[in-house]
Amino acid sequence: MMFKKPLTTALAVAMLSLLGAVAQAQTVRIGNQGDALSMDPHSLNESLQLSVTGNVYEPLVSRDKKLALDPALATSWRQTSPNVWRFELRRGVKFHDGTPFTADDVLFSFARAAGEGSDMRSYTNDIKAVRKLDDHTVEMETNAPFPILPDVISLVYIMSKKWSEDNQATRPVDRRKGIENAASFRANGTGPFRVRERQPNVKTTFVRNGNYWGKIEGNVTNVEYTPIGNDATRVAALLSGQVDVIEPAPLQDVARINASGKAKVLQGPEIRTIFLGMDQKRDELLYSNVKGKNPFKDVRVRKAFYQAIDINGIQRTVMRGASLPTALLVGEGVNGFHADMNKRLPYDLDAAKKLLTEAGYPNGFEVGMNCPNDRYVNDDGVCQAVAAGLARIGVKVNLQAETKGTYFPKILRRDTSFYLLGWSPGTIDAHNVLNSLMRCVDDKGAGQFNLGAYCNPKVDELTLKIQSETDKSKRDAMIREAFKIHQDDVGHLPLHQQALAWGVSNGVTVHQAADNFMYFRYMSVK
């Protein structure tokens, strides 16, 4: 009997502690129009993918709320010579499985990101070597002076060498070939949240990392991430309280959400540019009725397509005013943007028809077009509007709109003649666009997302000079020159910068930045 009271007291204390923990547990439920296609941080260079996995994995150098560089797994960095950067690594950091973070993980991760199947090679293609000086110091040697290297590697996430080897995940998941491994479904990062359960295209749940080395500003402890492709269903889920955050909020429903009294729409500018690409390499297009030649090799055809796009009509009807038409592949807020160059060719159907006739296609031709229907804001509608405009100059577009789960592997294999893509420069610098979208394609990662294989050696020459130049005025002049060449070549067909639109329940606070990354560590439940 003498032990009865202490046992009862202990049980009561335990129950109160448990109830307190439950009371403090804060869950945010997110409904997004698409899913991250993998948990592998090197498998797809797409902002949604990197946004989701960026809650679990971390780079050496990250970005703060204002998108300025911020120490992450590296506490400091400096150039020890024009071609060498030294990074001091954060001590005492552990991966989610308890394994200590060391220089070996950095060397492994950069080799993995640069290797076969990686979609992140455009961030590593100018790194000559990564060397370990000790367990908490690494050096990176570049092929030439590279003053923006810390900016460039801010999306190269670090994986555990031991975990990857133990789980046969030493190579990235290759979305182009449909190859999967353990890193597709499980994750072991150093970030503020851990993956608890992964159900692709159904739900992924995350829990707060109680051993995180850094500060987590928000109070959220659990995140449920659910893909909801249908716009109406996504809005209904928000307004009924089934989810707390939706992205994107459909433009046609912004006013209704704001008037509901239950949620609001956060809107702001996004640095992403939506554009069209064309196969300019093959001697014969894959998906066209033109045989024996490739119309897109003729700048007159590319220019005709450009001038047949009623971008103001798309802005007004498809985007409901929530877009900014552009003539460049970078927008305002990106280093290297030149406002005076941001002038589109005029929408002119007569001029477009004349150009097609001069190029030898007076009656137009047929061409296939690939487009996602669940990745960008009203992406399917944008493609339909483009196809309608091209029909007015005699071009019959055979539009194939599909979920990004099948769309991205297809276009990344370059199994396309004409496609829509969106691009946010992860470095917030024009070099990222030049290196990833405009450089001639090589086997080291240059031009990795130049899916139509546009190629001008002068642009390549300027890109290499731009990444090494430290004088801002000289660098800006070279960026301007490269962009002018690309515009004259009509290397791509720029469309617009889309606006961000997140639907957020009244009881939840989030941080929205122009890169459209949704970080759980900033979320709170009131």
XYZ file of C-alpha atoms in Angstrom:
526
model
C 0.000 0.000 0.000
C 2.926 2.317 0.704
C 3.716 2.482 -3.050
C 0.180 3.219 -4.232
C 0.258 6.984 -3.857
C 3.643 7.525 -5.579
C 2.572 5.312 -8.463
C -0.704 7.209 -8.855
C 1.122 10.528 -8.723
C 3.678 9.376 -11.263
C 0.922 8.176 -13.585
C -0.918 11.468 -13.256
C 2.234 13.424 -14.016
C 2.904 11.243 -17.059
C -0.639 11.714 -18.333
C -0.467 15.469 -17.848
C 2.842 15.566 -19.723
C 1.340 13.578 -22.567
C -1.704 15.839 -22.730
C 0.568 18.859 -22.705
C 2.576 17.460 -25.609
C -0.612 16.768 -27.564
C -1.881 20.254 -26.838
C 1.373 21.750 -28.054
C 1.484 19.662 -31.218
C 0.596 21.975 -34.072
C -0.301 20.538 -37.478
C -0.460 22.360 -40.792
C -2.128 20.641 -43.739
C -0.969 21.775 -47.178
C -2.825 21.131 -50.430
C -0.701 21.684 -53.529
C -1.718 21.231 -57.156
C 1.210 18.816 -57.594
C 3.482 16.528 -55.620
C 7.224 16.403 -55.204
C 8.135 13.603 -57.585
C 10.761 12.146 -55.264
C 12.408 12.678 -51.892
C 15.812 12.426 -53.608
C 17.279 15.962 -53.446
C 19.337 15.481 -56.616
C 16.648 13.898 -58.785
C 14.796 16.913 -60.200
C 15.861 20.544 -60.484
C 12.351 21.902 -60.021
C 11.460 24.546 -57.458
C 8.488 22.639 -56.005
C 10.657 19.558 -55.579
C 13.512 21.553 -54.031
C 11.091 23.485 -51.833
C 9.665 20.286 -50.338
C 12.987 18.485 -49.917
C 14.563 21.722 -48.638
C 12.647 21.218 -45.403
C 14.489 17.934 -44.875
C 17.891 18.493 -46.480
C 20.193 21.505 -46.322
C 22.950 23.048 -48.467
C 26.228 24.480 -47.257
C 24.991 27.986 -48.012
C 21.286 28.785 -47.779
C 19.107 31.888 -48.163
C 17.309 33.949 -45.579
C 13.800 35.391 -45.760
C 14.999 38.171 -48.047
C 16.843 35.655 -50.300
C 20.274 36.865 -49.181
C 22.984 34.248 -48.603
C 22.860 32.707 -45.137
C 25.134 30.185 -43.371
C 23.661 26.690 -43.230
C 25.884 23.606 -43.019
C 28.842 25.902 -43.634
C 29.399 28.611 -41.037
C 31.741 30.647 -43.222
C 33.388 30.666 -46.638
C 36.152 32.578 -48.360
C 38.339 32.529 -51.438
C 41.884 31.402 -50.731
C 42.857 31.969 -54.374
C 40.926 33.035 -57.498
C 39.981 29.413 -58.254
C 39.618 28.026 -54.710
C 36.925 28.499 -52.068
C 37.268 27.235 -48.495
C 34.187 26.312 -46.440
C 34.219 25.887 -42.659
C 31.588 23.301 -41.769
C 29.167 23.541 -38.870
C 30.148 21.332 -35.950
C 27.803 19.220 -33.865
C 25.260 18.671 -36.650
C 23.662 15.255 -36.948
C 21.569 13.656 -39.655
C 18.096 12.504 -38.689
C 19.383 8.992 -37.977
C 21.979 10.369 -35.529
C 25.008 10.066 -37.829
C 27.387 13.036 -37.436
C 27.721 15.431 -40.383
C 31.319 15.717 -41.659
C 33.345 16.719 -44.701
C 32.963 13.201 -46.093
C 29.239 13.862 -46.590
C 30.022 17.047 -48.519
C 32.450 15.303 -50.864
C 29.981 12.462 -51.394
C 27.017 14.777 -52.034
C 28.796 16.964 -54.561
C 30.070 13.899 -56.425
C 26.518 12.480 -56.398
C 25.007 15.780 -57.605
C 27.547 15.874 -60.439
C 27.097 12.221 -61.380
C 25.039 10.156 -63.768
C 21.296 10.638 -63.421
C 21.567 13.838 -61.400
C 19.349 16.747 -62.357
C 21.600 19.180 -60.453
C 24.662 19.028 -62.672
C 24.246 22.583 -63.924
C 25.120 23.709 -60.370
C 28.332 21.685 -60.280
C 29.579 21.656 -63.885
C 32.280 24.273 -63.288
C 33.631 22.712 -60.082
C 36.914 20.961 -60.834
C 37.432 19.278 -57.470
C 36.090 19.111 -53.913
C 38.744 18.325 -51.298
C 38.633 17.462 -47.598
C 41.153 19.367 -45.465
C 39.812 17.931 -42.201
C 36.487 16.676 -40.863
C 35.074 20.201 -40.780
C 36.840 21.985 -43.635
C 36.478 21.512 -47.386
C 37.879 23.277 -50.420
C 36.276 23.632 -53.823
C 38.430 24.295 -56.835
C 36.760 25.698 -59.943
C 37.890 25.588 -63.542
C 38.272 29.373 -63.565
C 37.688 32.221 -61.100
C 34.111 31.832 -59.843
C 33.103 34.635 -57.453
C 29.432 33.566 -57.341
C 30.117 29.953 -56.314
C 28.349 30.307 -52.906
C 25.225 31.519 -54.748
C 25.423 28.677 -57.266
C 25.616 25.869 -54.688
C 22.754 27.148 -52.516
C 20.446 24.412 -53.845
C 22.902 21.505 -53.695
C 21.585 19.604 -50.687
C 23.846 17.440 -48.536
C 23.089 13.744 -48.001
C 24.575 11.263 -45.553
C 27.293 9.217 -47.214
C 26.780 6.335 -44.779
C 22.980 6.268 -45.147
C 23.205 6.403 -48.941
C 25.701 3.541 -49.031
C 23.734 1.464 -46.523
C 20.536 1.944 -48.548
C 22.027 1.492 -52.055
C 21.229 5.113 -52.925
C 24.673 6.338 -53.941
C 23.357 7.400 -57.360
C 20.492 9.840 -57.842
C 17.037 8.741 -58.833
C 16.909 9.228 -62.624
C 13.486 10.583 -63.546
C 14.265 10.353 -67.254
C 14.691 6.589 -67.095
C 12.142 5.841 -64.389
C 14.858 4.517 -62.061
C 13.991 4.603 -58.347
C 15.882 3.753 -55.162
C 15.488 4.151 -51.393
C 16.021 7.920 -51.634
C 12.800 8.190 -53.638
C 10.651 7.287 -50.674
C 12.771 7.849 -47.568
C 15.012 10.680 -46.482
C 17.781 11.336 -43.994
C 18.805 14.958 -43.937
C 19.971 17.484 -41.375
C 17.019 19.846 -41.832
C 14.356 21.103 -39.414
C 11.796 18.470 -40.473
C 11.940 14.712 -40.972
C 9.895 12.580 -43.352
C 7.575 10.371 -41.318
C 5.612 8.745 -44.135
C 5.736 9.018 -47.903
C 2.802 8.035 -50.120
C 3.595 9.404 -53.610
C 0.710 11.386 -55.128
C -1.384 10.725 -52.002
C 0.185 12.270 -48.903
C 3.588 12.930 -47.359
C 3.836 13.661 -43.643
C 6.671 15.500 -41.927
C 7.538 15.912 -38.242
C 9.672 18.521 -36.544
C 13.297 17.528 -35.957
C 13.725 17.823 -32.190
C 17.507 17.690 -32.545
C 17.800 20.420 -35.169
C 20.973 22.480 -34.823
C 19.329 25.801 -35.701
C 16.361 27.945 -34.776
C 12.865 27.038 -35.957
C 10.847 30.251 -35.918
C 7.377 28.723 -36.198
C 5.529 26.447 -33.783
C 4.437 23.799 -36.281
C 5.375 20.256 -35.289
C 3.604 18.237 -37.991
C 2.992 18.912 -41.678
C 0.658 16.935 -43.924
C 1.344 17.581 -47.599
C -1.373 16.431 -49.998
C -1.475 16.900 -53.792
C -4.896 18.205 -54.918
C -4.813 18.743 -58.654
C -8.345 19.997 -59.197
C -8.687 23.745 -58.570
C -12.260 23.602 -57.258
C -11.459 20.720 -54.928
C -8.400 22.518 -53.589
C -10.387 25.672 -52.811
C -13.217 23.671 -51.245
C -10.701 21.887 -49.008
C -9.349 25.255 -47.818
C -12.731 26.837 -47.154
C -14.080 23.741 -45.392
C -11.038 23.521 -43.122
C -9.754 20.228 -44.521
C -6.449 21.921 -45.366
C -4.824 25.069 -44.005
C -2.717 26.203 -46.969
C -3.188 25.792 -50.729
C -0.761 26.554 -53.519
C -1.530 27.939 -55.961
C -4.810 29.614 -55.129
C -6.727 29.591 -58.454
C -6.852 33.121 -59.819
C -10.576 32.904 -60.505
C -11.184 32.163 -56.809
C -9.021 34.815 -55.159
C -11.894 37.201 -54.463
C -14.105 34.414 -53.110
C -11.399 33.177 -50.749
C -10.695 36.681 -49.485
C -14.416 37.284 -48.910
C -14.965 33.979 -47.108
C -13.903 35.193 -43.682
C -12.091 31.876 -43.282
C -8.929 32.396 -45.324
C -6.978 34.938 -47.336
C -4.783 34.859 -50.418
C -1.177 35.970 -50.140
C -0.066 37.384 -53.488
C 3.273 38.727 -54.585
C 5.760 38.807 -57.449
C 7.617 35.633 -58.393
C 11.022 35.493 -60.043
C 9.920 32.572 -62.237
C 9.688 33.144 -65.988
C 7.310 31.041 -68.077
C 8.562 30.454 -71.616
C 8.369 28.186 -74.661
C 11.226 26.151 -76.069
C 11.689 24.650 -79.522
C 13.818 21.777 -80.803
C 16.545 23.516 -82.795
C 18.919 20.555 -83.069
C 17.280 17.639 -84.883
C 17.376 17.682 -88.661
C 13.751 16.528 -88.621
C 11.229 17.314 -85.900
C 9.897 14.341 -83.965
C 6.282 15.467 -83.922
C 5.501 17.341 -87.122
C 4.163 16.770 -90.623
C 7.283 18.478 -92.025
C 9.607 15.738 -93.213
C 13.294 15.962 -93.961
C 13.887 19.271 -92.212
C 13.315 21.191 -89.020
C 11.366 24.456 -89.310
C 12.611 25.643 -85.907
C 16.167 25.895 -87.226
C 14.980 28.949 -89.165
C 14.909 32.123 -87.047
C 12.027 33.404 -89.197
C 9.836 30.540 -88.002
C 10.774 31.141 -84.377
C 10.044 34.835 -84.780
C 6.706 34.064 -86.471
C 5.677 31.913 -83.493
C 6.685 34.746 -81.140
C 4.618 37.333 -82.989
C 1.565 35.054 -83.146
C 1.295 34.958 -79.335
C -1.220 37.433 -77.932
C 0.521 37.858 -74.596
C -1.756 40.684 -73.481
C -4.775 38.509 -74.191
C -3.203 35.719 -72.111
C -2.536 38.175 -69.302
C -6.105 39.463 -69.392
C -8.131 36.282 -69.829
C -5.990 33.301 -68.794
C -3.953 34.922 -66.010
C -6.673 37.388 -64.904
C -4.085 40.129 -64.664
C -1.780 38.133 -62.354
C 1.197 38.048 -64.717
C 3.785 40.392 -66.147
C 4.563 39.883 -69.868
C 8.307 39.645 -70.474
C 10.870 39.702 -73.258
C 13.663 38.171 -71.137
C 14.202 34.862 -69.369
C 14.884 36.720 -66.110
C 12.578 39.107 -64.322
C 12.840 42.035 -61.975
C 14.563 41.062 -58.745
C 17.138 38.888 -60.508
C 20.668 40.264 -60.693
C 21.317 41.075 -64.358
C 17.760 42.076 -65.283
C 17.742 45.088 -67.613
C 14.374 46.842 -67.711
C 15.125 48.650 -70.975
C 15.626 45.289 -72.733
C 12.314 43.941 -71.510
C 10.397 44.883 -74.664
C 8.577 42.137 -76.531
C 8.253 41.803 -80.265
C 4.804 43.119 -81.233
C 1.843 40.775 -81.532
C 1.309 40.903 -85.309
C -0.410 38.064 -87.162
C 0.252 39.574 -90.597
C 3.959 39.884 -89.863
C 3.992 36.310 -88.532
C 2.296 34.951 -91.690
C 4.774 36.835 -93.852
C 7.707 35.364 -91.940
C 6.330 31.828 -92.338
C 5.877 32.387 -96.082
C 9.428 33.683 -96.411
C 10.660 30.594 -94.558
C 8.849 28.320 -97.018
C 5.701 27.524 -95.026
C 2.954 29.695 -96.573
C 0.273 27.284 -95.335
C 1.896 26.658 -91.969
C 2.574 23.141 -90.650
C 1.696 20.769 -87.826
C 3.716 20.396 -84.653
C 3.275 18.660 -81.327
C 3.364 20.708 -78.125
C 4.025 19.398 -74.621
C 2.599 21.155 -71.603
C 2.029 20.335 -67.918
C -1.450 20.821 -66.487
C -0.560 20.843 -62.784
C 2.719 22.693 -62.411
C 2.429 26.405 -63.212
C -0.414 28.874 -62.793
C -3.043 28.021 -65.440
C -0.374 26.265 -67.482
C -2.871 24.280 -69.565
C -4.815 27.466 -70.334
C -1.651 29.275 -71.385
C -0.779 26.472 -73.803
C -4.298 26.430 -75.240
C -4.109 30.184 -75.835
C -0.730 29.830 -77.561
C -2.100 27.042 -79.758
C -5.110 29.185 -80.689
C -2.837 32.050 -81.704
C -0.662 29.819 -83.839
C -3.756 28.410 -85.547
C -4.418 31.927 -86.855
C -1.197 31.780 -88.882
C -1.837 28.275 -90.191
C 0.132 26.286 -87.603
C -1.800 23.328 -86.252
C -0.632 22.554 -82.729
C -1.275 19.052 -81.439
C -1.325 19.854 -77.734
C -0.498 17.164 -75.207
C -1.176 18.448 -71.682
C -0.448 16.023 -68.854
C 0.486 15.739 -65.206
C 4.014 16.805 -64.380
C 4.790 13.261 -63.217
C 4.893 12.137 -66.849
C 5.576 15.533 -68.401
C 8.966 16.240 -66.837
C 10.567 12.844 -67.568
C 9.481 13.205 -71.194
C 10.841 16.675 -71.867
C 13.981 16.030 -69.816
C 14.691 13.166 -72.237
C 14.270 15.822 -74.942
C 11.398 13.755 -76.333
C 9.664 16.917 -77.530
C 9.502 19.389 -80.394
C 7.815 22.322 -78.659
C 7.284 22.710 -74.922
C 6.380 25.046 -72.065
C 8.658 25.444 -69.067
C 9.006 27.747 -66.074
C 12.338 28.765 -64.575
C 13.303 30.398 -61.284
C 17.034 31.148 -61.098
C 17.998 29.553 -57.804
C 21.045 31.812 -57.549
C 18.897 34.976 -58.074
C 21.437 35.792 -60.778
C 21.339 35.888 -64.595
C 24.263 33.472 -64.796
C 21.967 30.658 -63.696
C 19.718 31.182 -66.725
C 22.657 31.581 -69.093
C 24.335 28.413 -67.813
C 21.210 26.240 -67.544
C 18.970 27.427 -70.393
C 21.156 29.150 -72.988
C 24.569 27.477 -73.051
C 25.307 24.890 -75.712
C 24.616 21.459 -74.233
C 27.601 19.413 -73.083
C 28.009 16.214 -71.057
C 29.116 18.001 -67.874
C 25.867 19.829 -67.133
C 26.116 23.032 -69.153
C 22.804 23.736 -70.871
C 21.203 20.919 -68.887
C 17.741 22.476 -69.279
C 18.352 23.887 -72.740
C 15.958 21.191 -73.923
C 15.658 22.536 -77.468
C 19.465 22.702 -77.799
C 19.708 26.392 -78.721
C 23.400 27.059 -79.303
C 25.416 30.193 -79.974
C 29.158 29.964 -79.181
C 29.296 33.674 -78.420
C 26.721 33.230 -75.643
C 28.850 30.388 -74.246
C 31.947 32.570 -74.333
C 30.159 35.390 -72.533
C 28.661 33.044 -69.925
C 32.116 31.823 -68.896
C 33.370 35.394 -68.658
C 30.306 36.485 -66.666
C 30.829 33.805 -64.018
C 34.433 34.935 -63.485
C 34.026 38.721 -63.698
C 34.110 40.636 -60.399
C 33.639 44.137 -61.825
C 29.883 44.744 -61.699
C 29.705 47.212 -64.591
C 31.723 44.942 -66.883
C 29.668 41.949 -65.811
C 26.358 43.727 -66.436
C 27.561 44.790 -69.884
C 28.360 41.185 -70.765
C 24.991 39.961 -69.465
C 23.317 42.589 -71.614
C 25.307 41.457 -74.663
C 24.447 37.786 -74.102
C 20.755 38.556 -73.679
C 20.757 40.696 -76.832
C 22.265 37.847 -78.864
C 19.664 35.443 -77.473
C 16.839 37.869 -78.252
C 18.062 38.387 -81.822
C 18.334 34.618 -82.270
C 14.845 34.140 -80.760
C 16.433 31.296 -78.825
C 13.303 30.852 -76.705
C 9.853 32.432 -76.614
C 9.478 34.273 -73.287
C 5.914 34.669 -72.034
C 5.524 36.139 -68.550
C 6.398 36.166 -64.887
C 3.510 34.654 -62.981
C 2.381 36.014 -59.609
C 2.425 33.979 -56.432
C -0.940 33.131 -54.877
C -1.159 31.073 -51.688
C -4.464 30.494 -49.918
C -3.937 30.524 -46.130
C -6.431 29.850 -43.339
C -6.914 32.627 -40.809
C -5.357 30.592 -38.017
C -2.074 29.997 -39.833
C 0.878 32.261 -40.638
C 3.449 31.536 -43.342
C 6.317 33.353 -45.030
C 6.066 33.906 -48.793
C 9.179 34.831 -50.766
C 9.673 35.523 -54.466
C 11.330 32.137 -55.080
C 8.056 30.371 -54.094
C 9.804 28.084 -51.622
C 7.456 27.072 -48.798
C 9.513 26.486 -45.663
C 7.775 24.739 -42.774
C 10.112 26.297 -40.199
C 8.410 29.675 -40.686
C 4.866 28.349 -40.216
C 2.822 28.885 -37.072
C -0.638 27.949 -35.892
C -2.288 30.620 -33.763
